[in-house]
Coordinates of C-alpha atoms in Angstrom, one line a residue:
Chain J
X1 CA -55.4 42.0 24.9
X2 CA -59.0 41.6 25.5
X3 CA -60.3 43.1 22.6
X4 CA -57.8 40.2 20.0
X5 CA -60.7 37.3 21.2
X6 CA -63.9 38.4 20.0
X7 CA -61.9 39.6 16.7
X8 CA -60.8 35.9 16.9
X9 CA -63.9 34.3 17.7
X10 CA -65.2 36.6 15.0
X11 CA -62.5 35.3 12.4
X12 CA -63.3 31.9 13.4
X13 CA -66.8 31.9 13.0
X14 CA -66.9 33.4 9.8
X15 CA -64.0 30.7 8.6
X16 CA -66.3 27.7 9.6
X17 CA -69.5 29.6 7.9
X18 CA -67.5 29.9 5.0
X19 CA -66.4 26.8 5.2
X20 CA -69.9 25.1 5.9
X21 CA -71.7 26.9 3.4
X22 CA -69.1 25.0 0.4
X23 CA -72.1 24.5 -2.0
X24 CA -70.3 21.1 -2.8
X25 CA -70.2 19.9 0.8
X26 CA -74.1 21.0 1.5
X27 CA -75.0 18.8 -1.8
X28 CA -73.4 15.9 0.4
X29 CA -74.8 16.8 3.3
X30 CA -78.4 17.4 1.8
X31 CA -77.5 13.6 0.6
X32 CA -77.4 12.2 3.3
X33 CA -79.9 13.9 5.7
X34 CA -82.2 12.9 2.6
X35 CA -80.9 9.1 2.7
X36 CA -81.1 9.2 6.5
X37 CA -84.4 10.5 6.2
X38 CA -83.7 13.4 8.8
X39 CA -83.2 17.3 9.2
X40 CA -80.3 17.7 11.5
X41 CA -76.9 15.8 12.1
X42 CA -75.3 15.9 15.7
X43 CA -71.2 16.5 15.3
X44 CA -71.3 15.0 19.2
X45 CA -72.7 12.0 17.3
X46 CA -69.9 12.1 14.7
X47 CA -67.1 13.1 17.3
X48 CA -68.4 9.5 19.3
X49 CA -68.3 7.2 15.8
X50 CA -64.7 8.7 15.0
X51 CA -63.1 8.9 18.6
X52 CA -64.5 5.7 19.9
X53 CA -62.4 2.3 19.9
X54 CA -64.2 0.2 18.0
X55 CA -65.3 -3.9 17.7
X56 CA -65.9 -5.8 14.7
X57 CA -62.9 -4.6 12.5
X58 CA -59.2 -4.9 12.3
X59 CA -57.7 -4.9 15.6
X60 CA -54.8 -3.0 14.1
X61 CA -56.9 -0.4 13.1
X62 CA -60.1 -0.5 15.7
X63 CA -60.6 3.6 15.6
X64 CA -60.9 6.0 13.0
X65 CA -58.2 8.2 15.3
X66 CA -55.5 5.1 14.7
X67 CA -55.2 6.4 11.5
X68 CA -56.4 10.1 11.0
X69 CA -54.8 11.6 14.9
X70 CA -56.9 12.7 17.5
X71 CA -56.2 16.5 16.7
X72 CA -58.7 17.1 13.7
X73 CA -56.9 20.3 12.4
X74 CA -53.2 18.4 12.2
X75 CA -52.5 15.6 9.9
X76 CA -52.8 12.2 10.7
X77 CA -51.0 9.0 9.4
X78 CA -51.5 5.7 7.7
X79 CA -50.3 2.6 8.7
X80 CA -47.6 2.6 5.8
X81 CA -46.6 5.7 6.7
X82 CA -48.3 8.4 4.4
X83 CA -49.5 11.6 5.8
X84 CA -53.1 12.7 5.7
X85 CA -54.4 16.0 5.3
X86 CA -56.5 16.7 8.2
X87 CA -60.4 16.3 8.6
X88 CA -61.4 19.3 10.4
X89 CA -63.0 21.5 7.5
X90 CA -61.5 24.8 8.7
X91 CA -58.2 23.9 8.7
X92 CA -58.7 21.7 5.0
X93 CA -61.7 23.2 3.0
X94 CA -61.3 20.4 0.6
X95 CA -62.6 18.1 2.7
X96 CA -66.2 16.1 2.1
X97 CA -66.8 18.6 -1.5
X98 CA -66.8 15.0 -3.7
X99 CA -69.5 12.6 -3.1
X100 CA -67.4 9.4 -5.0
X101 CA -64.2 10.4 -2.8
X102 CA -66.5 10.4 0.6
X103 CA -68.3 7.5 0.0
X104 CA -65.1 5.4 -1.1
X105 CA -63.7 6.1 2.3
X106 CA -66.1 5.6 4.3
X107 CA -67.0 2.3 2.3
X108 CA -63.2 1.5 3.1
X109 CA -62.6 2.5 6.4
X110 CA -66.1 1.9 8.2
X111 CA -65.4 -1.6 7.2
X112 CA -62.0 -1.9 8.6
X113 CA -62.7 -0.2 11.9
X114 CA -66.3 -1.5 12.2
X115 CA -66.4 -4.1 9.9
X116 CA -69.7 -3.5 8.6
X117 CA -70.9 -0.3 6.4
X118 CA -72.0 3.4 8.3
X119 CA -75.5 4.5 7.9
X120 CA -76.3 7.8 6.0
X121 CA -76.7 9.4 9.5
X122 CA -73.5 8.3 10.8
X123 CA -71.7 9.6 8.1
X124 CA -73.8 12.9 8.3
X125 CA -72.8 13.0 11.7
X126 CA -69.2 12.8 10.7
X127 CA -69.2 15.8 8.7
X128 CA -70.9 17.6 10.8
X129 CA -68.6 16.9 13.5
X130 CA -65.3 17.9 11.3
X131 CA -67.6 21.1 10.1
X132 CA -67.9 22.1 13.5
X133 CA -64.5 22.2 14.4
Chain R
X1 CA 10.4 18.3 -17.6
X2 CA 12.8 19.2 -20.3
X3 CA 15.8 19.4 -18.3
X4 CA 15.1 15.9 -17.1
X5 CA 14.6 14.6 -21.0
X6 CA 17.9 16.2 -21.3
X7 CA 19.3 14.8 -18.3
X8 CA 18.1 11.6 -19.1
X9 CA 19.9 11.5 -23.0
X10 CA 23.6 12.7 -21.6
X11 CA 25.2 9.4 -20.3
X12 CA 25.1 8.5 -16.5
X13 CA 26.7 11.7 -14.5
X14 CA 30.0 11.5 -13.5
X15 CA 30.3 10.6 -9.8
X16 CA 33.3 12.4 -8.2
X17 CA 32.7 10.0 -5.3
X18 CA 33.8 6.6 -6.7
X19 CA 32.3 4.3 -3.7
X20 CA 29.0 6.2 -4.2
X21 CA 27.6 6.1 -7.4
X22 CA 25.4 9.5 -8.1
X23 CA 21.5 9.1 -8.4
X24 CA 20.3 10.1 -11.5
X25 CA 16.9 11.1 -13.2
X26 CA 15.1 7.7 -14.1
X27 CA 11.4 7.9 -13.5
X28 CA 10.0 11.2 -15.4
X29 CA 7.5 13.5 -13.8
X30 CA 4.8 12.3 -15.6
X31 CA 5.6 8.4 -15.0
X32 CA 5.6 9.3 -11.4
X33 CA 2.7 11.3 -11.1
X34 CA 1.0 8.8 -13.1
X35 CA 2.1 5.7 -10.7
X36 CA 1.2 7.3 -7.9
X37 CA -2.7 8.9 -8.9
X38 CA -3.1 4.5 -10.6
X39 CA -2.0 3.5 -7.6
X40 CA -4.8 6.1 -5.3
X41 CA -7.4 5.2 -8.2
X42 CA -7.2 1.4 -7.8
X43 CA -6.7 1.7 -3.9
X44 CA -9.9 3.4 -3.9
X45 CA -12.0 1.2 -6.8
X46 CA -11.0 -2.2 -5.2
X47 CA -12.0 -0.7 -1.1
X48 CA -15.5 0.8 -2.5
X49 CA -15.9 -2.5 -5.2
X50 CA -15.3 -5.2 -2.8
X51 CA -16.6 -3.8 0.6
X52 CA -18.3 -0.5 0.3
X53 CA -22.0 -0.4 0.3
X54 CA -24.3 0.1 -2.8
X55 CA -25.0 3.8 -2.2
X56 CA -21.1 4.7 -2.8
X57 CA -21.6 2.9 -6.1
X58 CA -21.0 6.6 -7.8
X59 CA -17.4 7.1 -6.3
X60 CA -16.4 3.9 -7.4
X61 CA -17.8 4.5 -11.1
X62 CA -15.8 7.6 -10.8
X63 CA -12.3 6.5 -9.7
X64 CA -12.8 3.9 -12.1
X65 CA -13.0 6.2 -15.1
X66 CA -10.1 8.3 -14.0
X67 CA -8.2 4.9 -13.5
X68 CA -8.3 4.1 -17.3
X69 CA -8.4 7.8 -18.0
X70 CA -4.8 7.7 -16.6
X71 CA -4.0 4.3 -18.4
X72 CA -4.8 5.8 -21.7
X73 CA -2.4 8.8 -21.1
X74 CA 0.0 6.6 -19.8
X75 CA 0.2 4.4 -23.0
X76 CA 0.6 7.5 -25.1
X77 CA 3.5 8.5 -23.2
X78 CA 5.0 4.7 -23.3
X79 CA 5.2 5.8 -27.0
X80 CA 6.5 9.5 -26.6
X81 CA 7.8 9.4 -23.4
X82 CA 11.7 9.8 -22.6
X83 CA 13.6 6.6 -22.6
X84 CA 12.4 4.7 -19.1
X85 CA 8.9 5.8 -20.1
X86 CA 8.8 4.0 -23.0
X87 CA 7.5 0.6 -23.7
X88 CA 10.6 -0.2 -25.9
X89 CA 12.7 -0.1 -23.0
X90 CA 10.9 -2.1 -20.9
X91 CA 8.3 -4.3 -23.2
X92 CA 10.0 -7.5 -24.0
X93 CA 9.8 -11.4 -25.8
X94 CA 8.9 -14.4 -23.5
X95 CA 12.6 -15.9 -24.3
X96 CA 14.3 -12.4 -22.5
X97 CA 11.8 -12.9 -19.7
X98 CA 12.7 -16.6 -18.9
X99 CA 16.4 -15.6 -19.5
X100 CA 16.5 -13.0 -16.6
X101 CA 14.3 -15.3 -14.3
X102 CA 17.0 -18.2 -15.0
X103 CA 19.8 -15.6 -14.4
X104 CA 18.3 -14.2 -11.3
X105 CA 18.3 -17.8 -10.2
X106 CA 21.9 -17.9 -11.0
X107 CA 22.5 -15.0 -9.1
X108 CA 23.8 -12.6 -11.7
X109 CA 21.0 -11.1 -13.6
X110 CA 21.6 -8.1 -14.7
X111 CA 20.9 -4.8 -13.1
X112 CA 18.3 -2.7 -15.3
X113 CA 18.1 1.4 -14.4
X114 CA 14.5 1.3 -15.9
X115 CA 12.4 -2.0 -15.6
X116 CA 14.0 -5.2 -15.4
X117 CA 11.8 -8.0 -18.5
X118 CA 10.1 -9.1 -15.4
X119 CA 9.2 -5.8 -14.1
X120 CA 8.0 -4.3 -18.1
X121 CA 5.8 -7.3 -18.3
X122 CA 3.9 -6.8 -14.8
X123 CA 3.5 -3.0 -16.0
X124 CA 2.4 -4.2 -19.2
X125 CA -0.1 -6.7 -17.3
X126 CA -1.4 -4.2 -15.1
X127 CA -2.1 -2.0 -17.7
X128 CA -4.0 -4.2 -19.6
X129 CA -6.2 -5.4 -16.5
X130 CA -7.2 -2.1 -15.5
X131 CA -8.5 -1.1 -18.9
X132 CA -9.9 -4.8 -19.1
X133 CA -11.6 -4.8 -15.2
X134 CA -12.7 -0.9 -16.4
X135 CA -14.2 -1.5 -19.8
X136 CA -16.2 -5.0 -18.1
X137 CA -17.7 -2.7 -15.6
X138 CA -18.8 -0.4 -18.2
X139 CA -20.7 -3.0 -18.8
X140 CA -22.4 -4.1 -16.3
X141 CA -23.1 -0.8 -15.2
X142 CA -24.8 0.0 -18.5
X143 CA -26.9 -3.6 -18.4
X144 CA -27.5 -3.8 -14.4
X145 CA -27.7 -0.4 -13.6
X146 CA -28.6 1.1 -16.5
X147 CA -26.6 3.7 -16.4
X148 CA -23.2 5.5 -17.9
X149 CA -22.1 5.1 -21.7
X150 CA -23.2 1.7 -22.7
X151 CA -26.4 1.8 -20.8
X152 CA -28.4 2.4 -23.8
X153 CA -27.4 -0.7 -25.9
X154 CA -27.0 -3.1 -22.9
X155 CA -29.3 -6.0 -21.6
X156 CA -29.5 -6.6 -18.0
X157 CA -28.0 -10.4 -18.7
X158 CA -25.6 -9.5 -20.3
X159 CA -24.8 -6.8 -17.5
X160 CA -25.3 -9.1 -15.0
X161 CA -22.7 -12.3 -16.6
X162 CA -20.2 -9.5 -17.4
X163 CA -20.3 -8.8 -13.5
X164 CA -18.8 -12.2 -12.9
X165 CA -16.2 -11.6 -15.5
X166 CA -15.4 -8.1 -13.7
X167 CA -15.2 -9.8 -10.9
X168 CA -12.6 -12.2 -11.6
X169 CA -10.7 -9.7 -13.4
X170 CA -10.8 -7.2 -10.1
X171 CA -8.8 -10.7 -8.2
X172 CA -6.6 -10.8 -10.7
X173 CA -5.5 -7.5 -10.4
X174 CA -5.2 -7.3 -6.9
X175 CA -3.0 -10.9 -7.1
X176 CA -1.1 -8.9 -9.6
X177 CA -0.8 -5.7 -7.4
X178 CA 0.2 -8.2 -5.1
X179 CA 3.2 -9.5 -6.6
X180 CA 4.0 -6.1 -8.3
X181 CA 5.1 -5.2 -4.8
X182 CA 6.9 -8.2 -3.9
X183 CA 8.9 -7.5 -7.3
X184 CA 9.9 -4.2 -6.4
X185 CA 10.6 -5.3 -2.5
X186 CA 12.7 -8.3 -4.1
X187 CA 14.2 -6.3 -6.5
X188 CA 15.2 -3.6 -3.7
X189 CA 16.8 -6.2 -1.7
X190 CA 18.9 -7.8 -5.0
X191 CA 19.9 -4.5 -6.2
X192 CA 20.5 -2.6 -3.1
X193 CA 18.5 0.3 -3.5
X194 CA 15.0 1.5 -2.1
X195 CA 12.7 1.6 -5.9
X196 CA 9.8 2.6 -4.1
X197 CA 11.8 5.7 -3.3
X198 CA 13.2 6.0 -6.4
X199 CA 9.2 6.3 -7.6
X200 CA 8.7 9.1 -5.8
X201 CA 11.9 11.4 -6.5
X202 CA 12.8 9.8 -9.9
X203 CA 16.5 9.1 -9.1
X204 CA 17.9 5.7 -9.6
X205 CA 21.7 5.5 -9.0
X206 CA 24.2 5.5 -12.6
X207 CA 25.9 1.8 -11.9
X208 CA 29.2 1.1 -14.3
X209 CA 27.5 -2.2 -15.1
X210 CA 23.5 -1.2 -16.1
X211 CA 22.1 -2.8 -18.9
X212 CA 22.4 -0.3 -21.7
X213 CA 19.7 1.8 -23.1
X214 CA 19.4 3.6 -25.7
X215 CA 18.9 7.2 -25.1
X216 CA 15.3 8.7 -26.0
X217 CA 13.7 12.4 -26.2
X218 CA 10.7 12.8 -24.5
X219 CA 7.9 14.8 -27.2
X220 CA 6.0 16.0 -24.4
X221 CA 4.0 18.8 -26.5
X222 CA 3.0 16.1 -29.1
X223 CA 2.2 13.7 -26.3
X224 CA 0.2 16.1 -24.2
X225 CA -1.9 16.9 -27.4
X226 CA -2.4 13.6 -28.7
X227 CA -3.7 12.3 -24.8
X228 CA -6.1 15.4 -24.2
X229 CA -7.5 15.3 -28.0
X230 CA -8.3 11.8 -27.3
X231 CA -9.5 11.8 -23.8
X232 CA -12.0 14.5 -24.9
X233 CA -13.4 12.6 -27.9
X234 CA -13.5 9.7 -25.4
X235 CA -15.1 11.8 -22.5
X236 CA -17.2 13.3 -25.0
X237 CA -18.2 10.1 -26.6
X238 CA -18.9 8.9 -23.3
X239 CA -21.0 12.2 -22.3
X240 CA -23.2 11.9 -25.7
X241 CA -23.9 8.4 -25.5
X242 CA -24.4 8.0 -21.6
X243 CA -27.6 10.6 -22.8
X244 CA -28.9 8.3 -24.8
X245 CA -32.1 6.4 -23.8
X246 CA -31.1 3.1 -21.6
X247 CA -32.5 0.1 -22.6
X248 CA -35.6 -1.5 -21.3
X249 CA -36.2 1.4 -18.3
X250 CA -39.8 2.7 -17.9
X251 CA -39.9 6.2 -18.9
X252 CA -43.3 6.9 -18.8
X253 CA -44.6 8.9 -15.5
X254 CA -47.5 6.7 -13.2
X255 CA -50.8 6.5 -14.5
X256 CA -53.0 9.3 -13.1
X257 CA -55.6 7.1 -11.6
X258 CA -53.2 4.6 -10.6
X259 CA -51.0 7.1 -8.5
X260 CA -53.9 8.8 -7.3
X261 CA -55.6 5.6 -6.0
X262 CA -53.0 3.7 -5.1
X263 CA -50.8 6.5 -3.6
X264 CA -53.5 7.3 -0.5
X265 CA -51.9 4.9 2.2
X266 CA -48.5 4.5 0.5
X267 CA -46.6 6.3 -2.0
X268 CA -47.6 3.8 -5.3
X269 CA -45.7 1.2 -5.9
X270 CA -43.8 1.4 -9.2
X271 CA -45.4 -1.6 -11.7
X272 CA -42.3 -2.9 -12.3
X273 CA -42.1 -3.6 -9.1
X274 CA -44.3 -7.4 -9.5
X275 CA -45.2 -9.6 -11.9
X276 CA -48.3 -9.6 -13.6
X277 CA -49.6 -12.7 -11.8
X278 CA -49.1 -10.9 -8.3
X279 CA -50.6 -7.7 -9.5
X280 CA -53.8 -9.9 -10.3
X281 CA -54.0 -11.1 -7.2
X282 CA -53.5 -8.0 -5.6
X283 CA -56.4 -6.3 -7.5
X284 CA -58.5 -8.9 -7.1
X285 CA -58.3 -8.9 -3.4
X286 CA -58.4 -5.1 -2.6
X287 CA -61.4 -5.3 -0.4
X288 CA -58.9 -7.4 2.3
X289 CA -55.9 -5.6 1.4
X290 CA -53.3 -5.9 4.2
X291 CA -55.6 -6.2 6.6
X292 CA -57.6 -3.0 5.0
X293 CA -60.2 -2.7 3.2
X294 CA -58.9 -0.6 -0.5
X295 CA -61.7 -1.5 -2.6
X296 CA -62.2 0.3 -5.7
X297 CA -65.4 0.6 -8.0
X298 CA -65.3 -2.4 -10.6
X299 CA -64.3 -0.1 -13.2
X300 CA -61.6 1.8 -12.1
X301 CA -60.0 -1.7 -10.8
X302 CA -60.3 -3.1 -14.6
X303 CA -58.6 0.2 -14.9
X304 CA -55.9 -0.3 -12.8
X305 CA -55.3 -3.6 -13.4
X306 CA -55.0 -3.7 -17.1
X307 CA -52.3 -0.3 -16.5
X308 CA -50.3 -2.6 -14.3
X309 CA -50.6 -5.8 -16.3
X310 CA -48.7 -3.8 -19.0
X311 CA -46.0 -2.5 -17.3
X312 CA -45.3 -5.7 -15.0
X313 CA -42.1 -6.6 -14.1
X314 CA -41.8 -8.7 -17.0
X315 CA -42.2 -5.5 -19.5
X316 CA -39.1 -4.2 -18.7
X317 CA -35.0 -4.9 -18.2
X318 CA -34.0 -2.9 -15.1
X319 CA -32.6 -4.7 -12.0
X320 CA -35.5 -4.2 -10.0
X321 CA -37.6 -5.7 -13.0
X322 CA -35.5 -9.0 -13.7
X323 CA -35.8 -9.8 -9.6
X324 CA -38.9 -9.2 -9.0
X325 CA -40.5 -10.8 -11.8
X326 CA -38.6 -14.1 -10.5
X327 CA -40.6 -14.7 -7.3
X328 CA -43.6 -17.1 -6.6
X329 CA -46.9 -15.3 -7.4
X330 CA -48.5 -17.4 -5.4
X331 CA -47.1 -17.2 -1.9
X332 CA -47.3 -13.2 -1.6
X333 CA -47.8 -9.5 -3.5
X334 CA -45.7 -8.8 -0.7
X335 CA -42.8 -6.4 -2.1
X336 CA -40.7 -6.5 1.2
X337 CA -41.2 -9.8 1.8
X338 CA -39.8 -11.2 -1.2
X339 CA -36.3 -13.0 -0.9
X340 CA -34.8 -10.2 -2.8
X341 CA -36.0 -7.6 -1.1
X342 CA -35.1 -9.5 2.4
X343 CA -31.8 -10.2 1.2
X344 CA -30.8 -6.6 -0.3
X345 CA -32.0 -5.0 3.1
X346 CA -30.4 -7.3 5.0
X347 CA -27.8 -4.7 6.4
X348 CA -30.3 -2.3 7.2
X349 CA -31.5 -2.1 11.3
X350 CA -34.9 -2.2 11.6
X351 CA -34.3 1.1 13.7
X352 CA -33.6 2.7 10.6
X353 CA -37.2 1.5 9.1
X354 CA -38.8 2.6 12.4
X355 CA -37.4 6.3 11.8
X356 CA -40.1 8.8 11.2
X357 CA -39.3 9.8 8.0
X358 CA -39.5 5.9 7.0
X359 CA -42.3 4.6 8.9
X360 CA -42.5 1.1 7.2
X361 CA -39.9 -1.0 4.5
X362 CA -42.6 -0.5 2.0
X363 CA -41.7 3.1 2.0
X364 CA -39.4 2.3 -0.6
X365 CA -39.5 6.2 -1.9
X366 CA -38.1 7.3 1.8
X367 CA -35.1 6.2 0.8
X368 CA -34.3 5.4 -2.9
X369 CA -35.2 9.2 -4.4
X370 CA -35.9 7.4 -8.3
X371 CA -38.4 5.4 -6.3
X372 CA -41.5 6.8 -8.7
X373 CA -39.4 6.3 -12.0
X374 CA -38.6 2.1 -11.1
X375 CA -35.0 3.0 -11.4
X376 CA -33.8 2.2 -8.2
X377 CA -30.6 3.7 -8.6
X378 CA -27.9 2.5 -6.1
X379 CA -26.1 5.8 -6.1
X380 CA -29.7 7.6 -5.8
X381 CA -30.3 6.1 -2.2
X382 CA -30.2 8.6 0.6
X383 CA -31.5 7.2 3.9
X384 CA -33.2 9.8 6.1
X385 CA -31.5 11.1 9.1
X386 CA -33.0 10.8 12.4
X387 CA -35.0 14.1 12.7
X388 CA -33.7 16.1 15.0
X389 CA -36.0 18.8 16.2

């Protein structure tokens, strides 16, 4: 029984490399660090934008989690009812591998939880956070 | 059958009991069979017509068509049928009509083994009706519904004024059915003899003073290959024709970009679903779109816009289409707000919207399965269960 973790841990691990090193996502990732003008993103900094009830936006919709769930590897759902694939890049390595599709959400949906655009770094933080996972 | 047709051309049985006069064949086995099925057909296209809800729109379609399938048979064998079958035993002039109405006043109308003037004209009547109440909802389930064999040449007014028409007709022939059976109870009680029972074995008794009829064979073979020759060209004709493109439906799958980026929240709304005025001021306000902000880059909104600018409501002739393009552009976009949408979904609970499978009313594809094609479909509505897990 012991011996089935680190094979797991192993598994995992190589998953989320995988998964991190998508050429498209590092592009992305490369953007925004450049934009942001820094080296390193912090997923505990992404994990607080997207988990945190919010201020300055819809009150319907004052959390990122209101619509995507607060478990990152199951799907989430939209106020009208649709299902959404779920963030967490190890359990959906499509996610953050097209620039247009990333920045249109986070145009959208920073400005109905926060009501006012994210910065390059927060949204470097948010994919860091979801890589991480 | 042919020992009845022969039964029926020998002259009244002789009754060894003089007080009780012997029962003798009347009502073939076809005439019967036929009664009865009309009778099951039009029970069950008046219930589902009148009180049933949209979704069981299919059984009543169906019903319907064996209804005048039955009516078409049933006037071949009027022709070729043995002699109570046939309309020239029973189909009579005004003047004969009003003379046994006058006599039954009178109290000594004659006593008829087949159906009295009164009684051929109601059959007569009814016959007519129920090809008249079938062919008028023909059409309006080829113009509103767009559907079935005249769907393809019908508009959705004309559909929709026929309705009225069917729907007068459908009273008439319930009034009819009405006094159909107050006839035969009358007649029961005047003549002394249960005719509802005599419908369902065929016997009617031999009385000394019947009004006379003269004897006919039954052609059964020619009559059973006249009817199924010409209810397969009908059917067939029906079959080949309810193929046929119907007019003014969308056929044309959802633009790519359109169901891609309008289909992330909600399934996409089909265009014919709003006018073009409300589909402008939906596009134009996308960066507040129900309290969300859906904004688009400036040129995939042209995009979208001009796609549902020309295939608004008012570019096409399904239900859906000719409601919808009727309300006020300027008080909402709102689909489900609309007073036809309110007023269609009035019978629904709002539990039933709440259901996980639903979510929201705007989940219009939850529960109408042509959702994506604008079709809208009465009998393609299936309303998700409960989940049980």
């Amino acid at each position: 029984m012991k011996i089935i973790y680190p094979i797991l841990t192993a598994a995992a691990l190589s998953v989320a490399t995988m998964a991190a090193a998508d050429p498209a996502r590092q592009a992305i990732v490369d953007f925004y660090a450049n934009a942001a003008g820094v080296t390193d993103f912090s997923a505990e900094g992404g994990k607080s934008l997207f988990e945190t009830t919010q201020v300055g936006g819809q009150p319907d919709t004052n959390v990122c989690t209101a619509c995507h769930g607060t478990n990152h590897t199951d799907t989430g759902r939209t106020r009208a009812g649709k299902t959404i694939e779920p963030m967490a890049v190890s359990a959906n390595p499509a996610r953050f591998t097209d620039l247009e599709k990333v920045e249109k959400w986070f145009r959208r949906n920073c400005d109905t939880v926060l009501g006012r655009q994210c910065t390059a770094h927060e949204k470097g933080n948010v994919i860091a956070y979801f890589s991480s996972l | 059958m042919a020992d009845e047709t022969l039964a029926l051309t020998s002259a009244p049985a002789q009754s060894s009991d003089r007080r009780k006069p012997v029962r003798v064949p009347v009502w073939d086995r076809f005439v019967r069979l036929f009664h009865w099925s009309l009778a099951a057909t039009i029970v069950v296209a008046t219930a589902t017509g009148f009180f049933a809800a949209a979704p069981r729109i299919d059984i009543h379609i169906w019903v319907g068509a064996a209804a005048l399938g039955l009516v078409v048979a049933r006037v071949i064998w009027g022709f070729l049928g043995p002699t109570h079958a046939r309309f020239s035993d029973f189909a009579t002039d005004r003047r004969t009509i009003f003379a046994h109405l006058s006599q039954i006043a009178a109290g000594k109308a004659e006593r008829h083994r087949g159906h009295n003037p009164l009684g051929g004209a109601m059959v007569l009547a009814l016959l007519g009706l129920i090809v008249a109440v079938a062919v008028t909802g023909v059409v309006v389930l080829g113009g509103v519904f767009k559907s079935g064999p005249l769907a393809f040449a019908t508009s959705f007014t004309t559909g929709w004024n026929v309705r009225v028409i069917h729907e007068l007709f459908s009273v008439a022939l319930v009034v009819l059915i009405a006094l159909h059976v107050a006839g035969v109870v009358f007649e029961s009680w005047r003549t002394h003899e249960n005719l509802a029972r005599a419908m369902v074995d065929g016997r009617k008794e031999a009385r000394p003073k019947d009004h006379a009829s003269g004897m006919k064979g039954a052609r059964p073979v020619t009559a059973i290959a006249i009817a199924g020759s010409l209810l397969a060209a009908l059917g067939s004709l029906a079959w080949v024709s309810s193929a046929r493109l119907p007019l003014g439906v969308p056929t044309a799958a959802l633009d790519p970009t359109y169901a891609e980026e309008c289909g992330d929240c909600h399934n996409a709304y089909h265009p014919t679903l709003l006018p073009r005025a409300s589909w402008s001021a939906l596009t134009a306000g996308l960066d507040d779109h129900f309290g969300e902000n859906a904004s688009l880059g400036p040129e995939t909104t042209q995009r979208i816009a001009s796609y549902l600018m020309a295939n608004a409501a008012e570019a096409f002739d399904t239900k859906p289409a000719n409601f919808f393009r009727q309300i006020d552009p300027l008080k909402s976009f709102t689909i489900t707000a609309t007073p036809f949408w309110t007023q269609t979904h009035r019978n629904i609970p709002t539990a039933v919207f709440d259901r996980t499978a639903v979510g929201v009313r705007g989940n219009c594809e939850a529960c109408h399965t042509d959702a994506a094609q604008g079709r809208f479909y009465p009998g393609a509505i299936d309303i998700p269960s409960e989940a049980t897990p």
